PDB file of C-alpha atoms in Angstrom:
ATOM      1  CA  MET A   9      11.636  -2.922  15.800  1.00 61.00           C
ATOM      2  CA  GLY A  10      11.705  -0.520  19.094  1.00 64.00           C
ATOM      3  CA  TRP A  11       9.808   2.576  20.049  1.00 63.00           C
ATOM      4  CA  LYS A  12      12.019   4.972  18.482  1.00 66.00           C
ATOM      5  CA  ALA A  13      11.888   3.463  15.082  1.00 65.00           C
ATOM      6  CA  ALA A  14       8.177   3.216  15.317  1.00 64.00           C
ATOM      7  CA  GLN A  15       7.763   7.007  15.847  1.00 72.00           C
ATOM      8  CA  LYS A  16       9.552   7.695  12.729  1.00 84.00           C
ATOM      9  CA  LEU A  17       7.030   5.560  10.512  1.00 88.00           C
ATOM     10  CA  ILE A  18       5.706   7.340   7.394  1.00 86.00           C
ATOM     11  CA  ARG A  19       2.300   8.084   7.831  1.00 87.00           C
ATOM     12  CA  HIS A  20       1.307   9.518   4.651  1.00 88.00           C
ATOM     13  CA  TRP A  21       2.679   7.305   1.800  1.00 91.00           C
ATOM     14  CA  LYS A  22       3.613   9.344  -1.600  1.00 91.00           C
ATOM     15  CA  VAL A  23       4.235   5.972  -3.103  1.00 94.00           C
ATOM     16  CA  LEU A  24       2.058   2.990  -3.925  1.00 93.00           C
ATOM     17  CA  ARG A  25       2.324  -0.422  -5.382  1.00 93.00           C
ATOM     18  CA  GLY A  26       2.643  -0.251  -9.047  1.00 94.00           C
ATOM     19  CA  ASP A  27       4.402   3.311  -9.332  1.00 94.00           C
ATOM     20  CA  ASN A  28       6.988   4.174 -11.853  1.00 95.00           C
ATOM     21  CA  VAL A  29       9.810   5.354  -9.704  1.00 96.00           C
ATOM     22  CA  MET A  30      13.467   6.295 -10.131  1.00 96.00           C
ATOM     23  CA  ILE A  31      16.174   5.491  -7.394  1.00 96.00           C
ATOM     24  CA  ILE A  32      17.553   8.845  -6.421  1.00 95.00           C
ATOM     25  CA  ARG A  33      20.382   7.224  -4.105  1.00 94.00           C
ATOM     26  CA  GLY A  34      22.345   3.821  -3.861  1.00 91.00           C
ATOM     27  CA  LYS A  35      24.097   1.527  -6.312  1.00 92.00           C
ATOM     28  CA  ASP A  36      20.923   1.543  -8.885  1.00 93.00           C
ATOM     29  CA  LYS A  37      21.001   5.424  -8.726  1.00 95.00           C
ATOM     30  CA  GLY A  38      19.527   7.004 -12.082  1.00 95.00           C
ATOM     31  CA  GLU A  39      17.653   3.614 -12.654  1.00 96.00           C
ATOM     32  CA  THR A  40      13.840   3.304 -13.148  1.00 96.00           C
ATOM     33  CA  GLY A  41      11.626   0.431 -12.439  1.00 96.00           C
ATOM     34  CA  VAL A  42       7.985  -0.234 -10.820  1.00 96.00           C
ATOM     35  CA  ILE A  43       7.173  -0.885  -7.310  1.00 96.00           C
ATOM     36  CA  LYS A  44       6.699  -4.443  -6.333  1.00 95.00           C
ATOM     37  CA  ARG A  45       5.864  -4.405  -2.624  1.00 94.00           C
ATOM     38  CA  VAL A  46       5.543  -1.754   0.017  1.00 94.00           C
ATOM     39  CA  VAL A  47       6.729  -2.822   3.385  1.00 93.00           C
ATOM     40  CA  ARG A  48       4.771   0.140   5.454  1.00 92.00           C
ATOM     41  CA  SER A  49       6.556  -1.399   8.809  1.00 90.00           C
ATOM     42  CA  GLN A  50      10.010  -1.077   7.651  1.00 91.00           C
ATOM     43  CA  ASN A  51       9.351   2.538   5.411  1.00 92.00           C
ATOM     44  CA  ARG A  52      10.665   0.710   2.573  1.00 94.00           C
ATOM     45  CA  VAL A  53       9.458  -0.842  -0.876  1.00 96.00           C
ATOM     46  CA  ILE A  54      10.823  -3.629  -3.510  1.00 96.00           C
ATOM     47  CA  VAL A  55      11.533  -2.225  -7.017  1.00 96.00           C
ATOM     48  CA  GLU A  56      10.977  -5.257  -9.783  1.00 96.00           C
ATOM     49  CA  GLY A  57      14.805  -6.038 -10.692  1.00 94.00           C
ATOM     50  CA  LYS A  58      16.608  -3.157  -8.918  1.00 95.00           C
ATOM     51  CA  ASN A  59      18.699  -3.362  -5.812  1.00 93.00           C
ATOM     52  CA  LEU A  60      19.915  -7.126  -6.403  1.00 95.00           C
ATOM     53  CA  VAL A  61      21.588  -9.162  -4.035  1.00 95.00           C
ATOM     54  CA  LYS A  62      22.935 -12.463  -3.581  1.00 96.00           C
ATOM     55  CA  LYS A  63      21.065 -14.538  -0.930  1.00 94.00           C
ATOM     56  CA  HIS A  64      22.428 -17.809   0.773  1.00 94.00           C
ATOM     57  CA  ILE A  65      19.901 -20.411   1.507  1.00 92.00           C
ATOM     58  CA  LYS A  66      20.322 -23.745   2.997  1.00 92.00           C
ATOM     59  CA  GLN A  67      18.668 -26.717   1.591  1.00 92.00           C
ATOM     60  CA  GLY A  68      15.629 -27.699   3.424  1.00 89.00           C
ATOM     61  CA  GLN A  69      12.685 -29.881   2.761  1.00 89.00           C
ATOM     62  CA  GLY A  70      11.000 -29.109  -0.261  1.00 87.00           C
ATOM     63  CA  HIS A  71      13.292 -26.755  -2.040  1.00 86.00           C
ATOM     64  CA  GLU A  72      16.814 -26.735  -2.944  1.00 89.00           C
ATOM     65  CA  GLY A  73      19.774 -24.939  -1.315  1.00 90.00           C
ATOM     66  CA  GLY A  74      22.189 -22.336  -2.983  1.00 93.00           C
ATOM     67  CA  ILE A  75      22.919 -18.893  -3.736  1.00 94.00           C
ATOM     68  CA  PHE A  76      20.045 -16.921  -5.369  1.00 93.00           C
ATOM     69  CA  THR A  77      19.827 -13.242  -6.389  1.00 95.00           C
ATOM     70  CA  VAL A  78      16.922 -11.735  -5.124  1.00 94.00           C
ATOM     71  CA  GLU A  79      15.594  -7.785  -4.950  1.00 95.00           C
ATOM     72  CA  ALA A  80      16.354  -6.330  -1.400  1.00 95.00           C
ATOM     73  CA  PRO A  81      14.062  -3.248  -0.034  1.00 96.00           C
ATOM     74  CA  ILE A  82      15.217   0.106  -0.504  1.00 95.00           C
ATOM     75  CA  HIS A  83      14.401   2.934   1.838  1.00 94.00           C
ATOM     76  CA  ALA A  84      11.296   4.766   0.586  1.00 94.00           C
ATOM     77  CA  SER A  85      13.229   8.098   0.864  1.00 93.00           C
ATOM     78  CA  ASN A  86      15.614   6.497  -1.692  1.00 95.00           C
ATOM     79  CA  VAL A  87      12.850   6.671  -4.678  1.00 96.00           C
ATOM     80  CA  GLN A  88      10.827   9.114  -6.317  1.00 95.00           C
ATOM     81  CA  VAL A  89       7.739   8.736  -8.633  1.00 95.00           C
ATOM     82  CA  LEU A  90       8.301   9.796 -12.006  1.00 94.00           C
ATOM     83  CA  ASP A  91       6.165  12.876 -13.526  1.00 93.00           C
ATOM     84  CA  PRO A  92       4.268  11.325 -16.188  1.00 92.00           C
ATOM     85  CA  VAL A  93       4.404  14.325 -18.665  1.00 92.00           C
ATOM     86  CA  THR A  94       8.252  14.628 -18.213  1.00 91.00           C
ATOM     87  CA  GLY A  95       9.286  11.433 -17.253  1.00 91.00           C
ATOM     88  CA  LYS A  96      11.537  12.992 -14.657  1.00 93.00           C
ATOM     89  CA  PRO A  97      11.669  12.385 -10.725  1.00 93.00           C
ATOM     90  CA  CYS A  98       9.058  14.673  -8.933  1.00 93.00           C
ATOM     91  CA  LYS A  99       7.737  15.141  -5.313  1.00 93.00           C
ATOM     92  CA  VAL A 100       4.155  13.994  -5.014  1.00 94.00           C
ATOM     93  CA  GLY A 101       1.361  16.314  -3.650  1.00 94.00           C
ATOM     94  CA  SER A 102      -2.391  15.784  -3.287  1.00 94.00           C
ATOM     95  CA  ARG A 103      -5.377  17.941  -4.901  1.00 94.00           C
ATOM     96  CA  TYR A 104      -9.112  17.856  -4.847  1.00 95.00           C
ATOM     97  CA  LEU A 105     -11.080  18.137  -8.151  1.00 93.00           C
ATOM     98  CA  GLU A 106     -14.085  19.801  -8.950  1.00 94.00           C
ATOM     99  CA  ASP A 107     -16.235  16.789  -8.403  1.00 93.00           C
ATOM    100  CA  GLY A 108     -14.440  16.308  -4.649  1.00 91.00           C
ATOM    101  CA  THR A 109     -12.267  13.112  -5.718  1.00 93.00           C
ATOM    102  CA  LYS A 110      -8.863  13.435  -4.272  1.00 94.00           C
ATOM    103  CA  VAL A 111      -6.067  13.200  -6.637  1.00 94.00           C
ATOM    104  CA  ARG A 112      -2.127  12.991  -6.356  1.00 94.00           C
ATOM    105  CA  VAL A 113      -0.174  15.777  -8.595  1.00 95.00           C
ATOM    106  CA  SER A 114       3.336  16.155  -9.291  1.00 93.00           C
ATOM    107  CA  ARG A 115       5.155  18.654  -7.684  1.00 92.00           C
ATOM    108  CA  GLY A 116       8.563  20.487  -7.454  1.00 88.00           C
ATOM    109  CA  ILE A 117      11.036  22.030 -10.080  1.00 86.00           C
ATOM    110  CA  GLY A 118      10.567  21.074 -13.356  1.00 81.00           C
ATOM    111  CA  ALA A 119       7.259  19.180 -12.540  1.00 83.00           C
ATOM    112  CA  SER A 120       4.476  19.506 -15.035  1.00 86.00           C
ATOM    113  CA  GLY A 121       1.601  19.675 -12.219  1.00 87.00           C
ATOM    114  CA  SER A 122      -0.053  16.842 -13.958  1.00 91.00           C
ATOM    115  CA  ILE A 123      -2.258  14.397 -12.306  1.00 93.00           C
ATOM    116  CA  ILE A 124      -0.429  10.843 -11.297  1.00 93.00           C
ATOM    117  CA  PRO A 125      -3.042   8.122 -12.319  1.00 92.00           C
ATOM    118  CA  ARG A 126      -3.482   5.724  -9.264  1.00 91.00           C
ATOM    119  CA  PRO A 127      -1.877   2.082 -10.761  1.00 91.00           C
ATOM    120  CA  GLU A 128      -4.036  -0.561 -12.429  1.00 88.00           C
ATOM    121  CA  ILE A 129      -2.766  -3.222 -10.380  1.00 86.00           C
ATOM    122  CA  LEU A 130      -4.213  -1.535  -7.361  1.00 83.00           C
ATOM    123  CA  LYS A 131      -7.881  -1.098  -8.952  1.00 78.00           C
ATOM    124  CA  ILE A 132      -7.591  -4.952  -9.655  1.00 76.00           C
ATOM    125  CA  ARG A 133      -7.127  -5.500  -5.680  1.00 60.00           C
ATOM    126  CA  THR A 134     -10.586  -4.418  -4.867  1.00 63.00           C
ATOM    127  CA  THR A 135     -12.605  -7.484  -5.888  1.00 69.00           C
ATOM    128  CA  PRO A 136     -16.451  -7.074  -4.966  1.00 72.00           C
ATOM    129  CA  ARG A 137     -17.937  -8.872  -1.855  1.00 71.00           C
ATOM    130  CA  PRO A 138     -19.775 -12.205  -2.555  1.00 72.00           C
ATOM    131  CA  THR A 139     -23.668 -11.990  -2.641  1.00 78.00           C
ATOM    132  CA  ALA A 140     -24.310 -15.129  -1.933  1.00 83.00           C
ATOM    133  CA  PRO A 141     -24.680 -15.863   2.011  1.00 82.00           C
ATOM    134  CA  GLY A 142     -22.406 -17.986   3.786  1.00 84.00           C
ATOM    135  CA  PRO A 143     -22.129 -20.223   6.326  1.00 88.00           C
ATOM    136  CA  ARG A 144     -21.167 -17.988   9.286  1.00 89.00           C
ATOM    137  CA  ASP A 145     -23.540 -15.070   8.068  1.00 88.00           C
ATOM    138  CA  THR A 146     -26.701 -14.138  10.178  1.00 88.00           C
ATOM    139  CA  PRO A 147     -30.013 -14.960   7.947  1.00 87.00           C
ATOM    140  CA  MET A 148     -31.881 -11.902   6.846  1.00 87.00           C
ATOM    141  CA  ASP A 149     -35.245 -13.088   8.852  1.00 87.00           C
ATOM    142  CA  LEU A 150     -32.988 -13.039  12.243  1.00 86.00           C
ATOM    143  CA  VAL A 151     -31.516  -9.503  11.129  1.00 86.00           C
ATOM    144  CA  LEU A 152     -35.142  -7.941  10.761  1.00 87.00           C
ATOM    145  CA  GLU A 153     -36.840  -9.243  13.469  1.00 85.00           C
ATOM    146  CA  LYS A 154     -37.970  -6.659  16.089  1.00 82.00           C
ATOM    147  CA  THR A 155     -36.780  -7.602  19.665  1.00 82.00           C
ATOM    148  CA  TYR A 156     -37.136  -4.413  21.460  1.00 82.00           C
ATOM    149  CA  ASP A 157     -40.086  -2.189  21.652  1.00 81.00           C
ATOM    150  CA  ALA A 158     -39.319   1.392  22.776  1.00 80.00           C
ATOM    151  CA  LYS A 159     -42.910   2.072  24.376  1.00 82.00           C
ATOM    152  CA  THR A 160     -43.417  -0.616  26.458  1.00 81.00           C
ATOM    153  CA  GLY A 161     -39.511  -1.437  27.066  1.00 76.00           C
ATOM    154  CA  ARG A 162     -40.038  -5.173  26.126  1.00 78.00           C
ATOM    155  CA  GLY A 163     -36.948  -6.737  25.497  1.00 75.00           C
ATOM    156  CA  MET A 164     -34.808  -5.177  27.931  1.00 68.00           C
ATOM    157  CA  PRO A 165     -33.054  -7.404  30.246  1.00 67.00           C
ATOM    158  CA  ASP A 166     -33.275  -7.117  33.927  1.00 65.00           C
ATOM    159  CA  LEU A 167     -30.458  -5.772  35.458  1.00 59.00           C
TER     160      LEU A 167
END
């Protein structure tokens, strides 16, 4: 990708993996689906079962060749998130609730202004860190060891 294309990358993404979206341009215009993958480096999304194309794959070691139907990426500007109340495509804004949490809100003409919930698939992804120390973790006794005394200056390297 050239520097011109890199300048036009979307900085603040409005659509997330797992969102219900409607395709507003292209051969599948008017159809709805769920976002399967977001390709941020190309400003594109892959919608489940939409924008199907035939792909010719050469036979190789360990897999068969042939003509396969695959989902092609769609530019992010060609999809819009569905309003959870009305079911119509809407713009996405953000708002802070009273408790300080940031939420996505439906905006635009005919939008209900309701909160767009965060997709469940994103909540599954955040797994807790393992509590048992691994082989590359620093032992706690070394972490808590005092190696520098501010009053005497002991522990400072001689420069």
